[in-house]
Short mmCIF file of C-alpha atoms in Angstrom, two decimals:
data_model
loop_
_atom_site.label_atom_id
_atom_site.label_comp_id
_atom_site.label_asym_id
_atom_site.label_seq_id
_atom_site.Cartn_x
_atom_site.Cartn_y
_atom_site.Cartn_z
CA SER A 1489 15.36 2.05 -12.06
CA GLN A 1490 11.63 1.31 -11.84
CA LYS A 1491 9.47 4.39 -11.63
CA ILE A 1492 5.77 5.02 -11.11
CA GLU A 1493 4.44 8.47 -11.87
CA GLN A 1494 1.07 9.87 -10.93
CA ASN A 1495 -0.19 13.40 -11.39
CA SER A 1496 1.38 15.29 -8.52
CA GLU A 1497 -1.11 18.12 -8.72
CA ALA A 1498 -4.47 17.72 -7.05
CA LEU A 1499 -7.45 17.09 -9.27
CA ASN A 1500 -10.49 19.24 -8.51
CA ILE A 1501 -13.75 18.33 -10.17
CA GLN A 1502 -17.41 19.06 -9.75
CA GLU A 1503 -19.82 16.52 -8.32
CA GLY A 1504 -21.37 14.36 -11.02
CA LYS A 1505 -18.44 14.65 -13.41
CA THR A 1506 -16.03 11.86 -14.29
CA ALA A 1507 -12.62 11.95 -12.64
CA THR A 1508 -9.71 10.49 -14.59
CA LEU A 1509 -6.40 9.76 -12.89
CA THR A 1510 -3.25 8.65 -14.65
CA CYS A 1511 -0.49 6.24 -13.68
CA ASN A 1512 2.60 5.92 -15.87
CA TYR A 1513 5.46 3.55 -15.25
CA THR A 1514 8.92 2.94 -16.65
CA ASN A 1515 11.40 0.07 -16.52
CA TYR A 1516 8.63 -2.29 -15.51
CA SER A 1517 6.83 -5.25 -16.99
CA PRO A 1518 4.17 -5.75 -14.33
CA ALA A 1519 1.97 -8.82 -14.25
CA TYR A 1520 -0.78 -6.70 -12.69
CA LEU A 1521 -1.53 -3.21 -11.49
CA GLN A 1522 -3.62 -2.15 -8.54
CA TRP A 1523 -5.41 0.99 -7.43
CA TYR A 1524 -5.90 1.92 -3.80
CA ARG A 1525 -7.66 4.73 -2.01
CA GLN A 1526 -6.05 6.47 0.96
CA ASP A 1527 -7.78 8.90 3.29
CA PRO A 1528 -5.69 11.21 5.51
CA GLY A 1529 -4.05 9.32 8.38
CA ARG A 1530 -5.49 5.99 7.24
CA GLY A 1531 -4.13 2.89 5.53
CA PRO A 1532 -4.60 2.27 1.81
CA VAL A 1533 -7.81 0.51 0.82
CA PHE A 1534 -7.81 -1.84 -2.16
CA LEU A 1535 -10.11 -0.83 -5.02
CA LEU A 1536 -9.27 -2.69 -8.22
CA LEU A 1537 -6.69 -5.00 -9.73
CA ILE A 1538 -6.11 -5.38 -13.45
CA ARG A 1539 -3.86 -8.00 -15.00
CA GLU A 1540 -1.48 -7.53 -17.91
CA ASN A 1541 -3.75 -9.45 -20.28
CA GLU A 1542 -6.81 -7.34 -19.40
CA LYS A 1543 -7.56 -4.05 -21.13
CA GLU A 1544 -10.30 -2.83 -18.85
CA LYS A 1545 -11.89 -3.65 -15.51
CA ARG A 1546 -15.02 -2.20 -13.92
CA LYS A 1547 -16.48 -2.15 -10.46
CA GLU A 1548 -19.60 -0.09 -9.86
CA ARG A 1549 -18.63 3.54 -10.69
CA LEU A 1550 -14.94 2.67 -11.08
CA LYS A 1551 -13.17 1.76 -14.28
CA VAL A 1552 -9.51 0.95 -14.83
CA THR A 1553 -7.67 0.57 -18.12
CA PHE A 1554 -4.24 -0.92 -18.60
CA ASP A 1555 -2.12 -0.27 -21.69
CA THR A 1556 1.12 -2.24 -21.46
CA THR A 1557 2.39 -0.72 -24.71
CA LEU A 1558 2.01 2.85 -23.44
CA LYS A 1559 2.96 1.68 -19.91
CA GLN A 1560 -0.03 3.50 -18.56
CA SER A 1561 -3.15 2.91 -16.51
CA LEU A 1562 -6.13 5.21 -16.31
CA PHE A 1563 -8.50 5.20 -13.35
CA HIS A 1564 -11.97 6.64 -13.83
CA ILE A 1565 -14.63 7.50 -11.28
CA THR A 1566 -17.95 8.24 -12.96
CA ALA A 1567 -20.72 10.32 -11.37
CA SER A 1568 -18.22 11.48 -8.75
CA GLN A 1569 -19.40 12.40 -5.27
CA PRO A 1570 -17.82 14.49 -2.49
CA ALA A 1571 -17.28 11.19 -0.60
CA ASP A 1572 -14.87 10.16 -3.38
CA SER A 1573 -12.46 12.88 -2.24
CA ALA A 1574 -9.25 11.12 -1.22
CA THR A 1575 -5.78 10.27 -2.49
CA TYR A 1576 -5.67 7.50 -5.07
CA LEU A 1577 -2.59 5.32 -5.28
CA CYS A 1578 -1.34 3.26 -8.18
CA ALA A 1579 0.68 0.18 -7.21
CA LEU A 1580 2.71 -2.29 -9.20
CA ASP A 1581 3.98 -5.67 -8.16
CA ALA A 1582 7.53 -5.88 -6.90
CA SER A 1583 9.45 -8.99 -5.95
CA GLY A 1584 8.03 -11.16 -3.18
CA TYR A 1585 4.53 -9.95 -4.07
CA ALA A 1586 5.30 -6.65 -2.38
CA LEU A 1587 3.79 -3.49 -3.81
CA ASN A 1588 5.61 -0.51 -5.21
CA PHE A 1589 3.36 2.54 -4.84
CA GLY A 1590 3.21 5.79 -6.72
CA LYS A 1591 2.99 9.03 -4.75
CA GLY A 1592 -0.73 9.24 -5.40
CA THR A 1593 -3.06 11.85 -6.81
CA SER A 1594 -5.30 13.85 -4.53
CA LEU A 1595 -8.88 14.13 -5.76
CA LEU A 1596 -11.29 16.76 -4.47
CA VAL A 1597 -14.91 16.56 -5.55
CA THR A 1598 -16.89 19.69 -4.80
CA PRO A 1599 -20.68 19.90 -4.61
CA GLU B 47 -15.91 -8.11 7.52
CA PRO B 48 -12.45 -9.26 8.65
CA GLU B 49 -9.84 -6.53 8.94
CA VAL B 50 -6.20 -6.02 9.83
CA THR B 51 -5.70 -4.42 13.23
CA GLN B 52 -2.64 -2.59 14.56
CA THR B 53 -1.56 -1.43 17.99
CA PRO B 54 -0.75 1.07 19.25
CA SER B 55 -2.30 3.73 17.07
CA HIS B 56 0.35 6.21 18.16
CA GLN B 57 3.75 5.56 19.73
CA VAL B 58 6.10 8.25 20.97
CA THR B 59 9.62 7.17 21.82
CA GLN B 60 13.01 8.69 22.44
CA MET B 61 15.86 8.28 20.00
CA GLY B 62 17.81 5.10 20.71
CA GLN B 63 14.91 3.27 22.31
CA GLU B 64 13.43 0.02 21.03
CA VAL B 65 9.86 -0.12 19.81
CA ILE B 66 7.61 -3.00 18.85
CA LEU B 67 4.69 -2.40 16.56
CA ARG B 68 1.99 -5.04 16.57
CA CYS B 69 -0.38 -6.29 13.93
CA VAL B 70 -3.08 -8.91 13.72
CA PRO B 71 -3.52 -9.88 10.06
CA ILE B 72 -6.70 -11.33 8.62
CA SER B 73 -6.95 -14.86 9.95
CA ASN B 74 -6.82 -16.94 6.77
CA HIS B 75 -4.17 -14.81 5.07
CA LEU B 76 -0.74 -16.28 4.46
CA TYR B 77 1.39 -13.32 3.34
CA PHE B 78 2.25 -10.45 5.65
CA TYR B 79 3.89 -7.12 4.99
CA TRP B 80 5.14 -3.99 6.66
CA TYR B 81 5.18 -0.66 4.86
CA ARG B 82 5.96 2.81 6.07
CA GLN B 83 4.90 6.29 4.98
CA ILE B 84 6.85 9.33 5.99
CA LEU B 85 4.62 12.39 6.20
CA GLY B 86 3.89 13.73 2.73
CA GLN B 87 5.71 10.92 0.96
CA LYS B 88 4.70 7.71 -0.73
CA VAL B 89 3.99 4.36 0.89
CA GLU B 90 7.25 2.37 0.94
CA PHE B 91 7.70 -1.36 1.22
CA LEU B 92 9.79 -2.63 4.13
CA VAL B 93 9.45 -6.41 4.35
CA SER B 94 7.33 -9.37 3.34
CA PHE B 95 6.86 -12.53 5.39
CA TYR B 96 5.59 -15.94 4.31
CA ASN B 97 5.78 -19.40 5.80
CA ASN B 98 7.45 -18.08 8.93
CA GLU B 99 10.31 -16.38 7.20
CA ILE B 100 11.19 -13.17 5.42
CA SER B 101 10.59 -13.54 1.70
CA GLU B 102 11.72 -10.10 0.61
CA LYS B 103 13.04 -6.92 2.19
CA SER B 104 13.86 -3.45 0.95
CA GLU B 105 16.99 -1.40 1.47
CA ILE B 106 15.20 0.44 4.27
CA PHE B 107 14.90 -2.79 6.26
CA ASP B 108 18.40 -2.84 7.73
CA ASP B 109 19.78 -4.61 10.80
CA GLN B 110 17.83 -2.27 13.08
CA PHE B 111 14.59 -3.86 11.95
CA SER B 112 13.23 -7.32 12.61
CA VAL B 113 9.90 -9.07 12.21
CA GLU B 114 8.34 -11.94 14.03
CA ARG B 115 5.19 -13.99 14.05
CA PRO B 116 5.30 -15.15 17.67
CA ASP B 117 2.01 -17.04 17.54
CA GLY B 118 -0.75 -17.88 15.09
CA SER B 119 -2.23 -14.41 15.04
CA ASN B 120 0.28 -11.64 15.76
CA PHE B 121 2.87 -10.16 13.44
CA THR B 122 5.34 -7.69 14.90
CA LEU B 123 7.88 -5.17 13.66
CA LYS B 124 10.72 -4.30 16.01
CA ILE B 125 13.02 -1.33 15.62
CA ARG B 126 15.99 -1.85 17.92
CA SER B 127 17.42 1.63 18.24
CA THR B 128 15.11 4.26 16.84
CA LYS B 129 16.38 7.26 14.92
CA LEU B 130 14.63 10.54 14.23
CA GLU B 131 14.19 9.53 10.60
CA ASP B 132 12.18 6.47 11.66
CA SER B 133 9.27 8.79 12.44
CA ALA B 134 6.51 7.71 10.07
CA MET B 135 3.22 5.84 9.76
CA TYR B 136 3.82 2.12 9.74
CA PHE B 137 1.25 -0.03 8.00
CA CYS B 138 0.82 -3.75 8.29
CA ALA B 139 -0.84 -5.57 5.39
CA SER B 140 -1.86 -9.11 4.63
CA ARG B 141 -2.77 -11.09 1.55
CA HIS B 142 -4.55 -14.36 1.02
CA GLN B 143 -2.84 -16.77 -1.33
CA GLY B 144 -2.63 -17.83 -4.93
CA GLN B 145 -3.65 -15.23 -7.45
CA ASN B 146 -5.42 -12.98 -4.95
CA TYR B 147 -2.78 -10.28 -5.09
CA GLU B 148 -4.72 -7.51 -3.40
CA GLN B 149 -3.43 -6.51 0.00
CA TYR B 150 -5.45 -5.45 3.02
CA PHE B 151 -3.93 -2.75 5.14
CA GLY B 152 -4.32 -1.94 8.78
CA PRO B 153 -5.04 1.56 10.09
CA GLY B 154 -1.37 2.16 10.85
CA THR B 155 0.77 3.09 13.82
CA ARG B 156 2.09 6.61 13.92
CA LEU B 157 5.63 6.45 15.31
CA THR B 158 7.13 9.67 16.59
CA VAL B 159 10.80 9.60 17.57
CA THR B 160 11.97 12.56 19.65
#
């Protein structure tokens, strides 16, 4: 069956450092991969989408890589700030353009 | 900036009762979705809706669930006879069209079944 794995343990980093989150998947050949941010009690918020033919995508302090051979995506936040503290979700396309989400990785950025 | 809205924000109901969760997607979006998130678990897909019909549904979306787009703006999820295990956050999402695959989520409705 299709699986999406994200680091289950929370990631704690110091303000100003780069946070790197990992998303691994199995039994999938996704056309694209998305990253969302979720704050407690709130809906997911779209951050970035990367397509299967793209190696890297950037948006301001965010960078996503997509390695279809390793079946892995890395999500980087550079110059992290306490306001970046949230849960970050990896999502792959399912049938009907629905999204299949990973469990998410909680990021805590401390001053 | 346009956003997806959902009402109510919190719904408490007794087991066996019917509930209707309401959503207003972004106005020029054509694809609509319902997801749910049980406390502490991942966001799970329920159903997708396009061109006034269901385009895909998950195993969770059984005969107790139904969706409707009664007019040009609202999109509803009905649970006919709620069970304790239906307690969750329910998120509505919408997507534009073509190759714009990103989805825009509403703030959610917290459903508590007692």
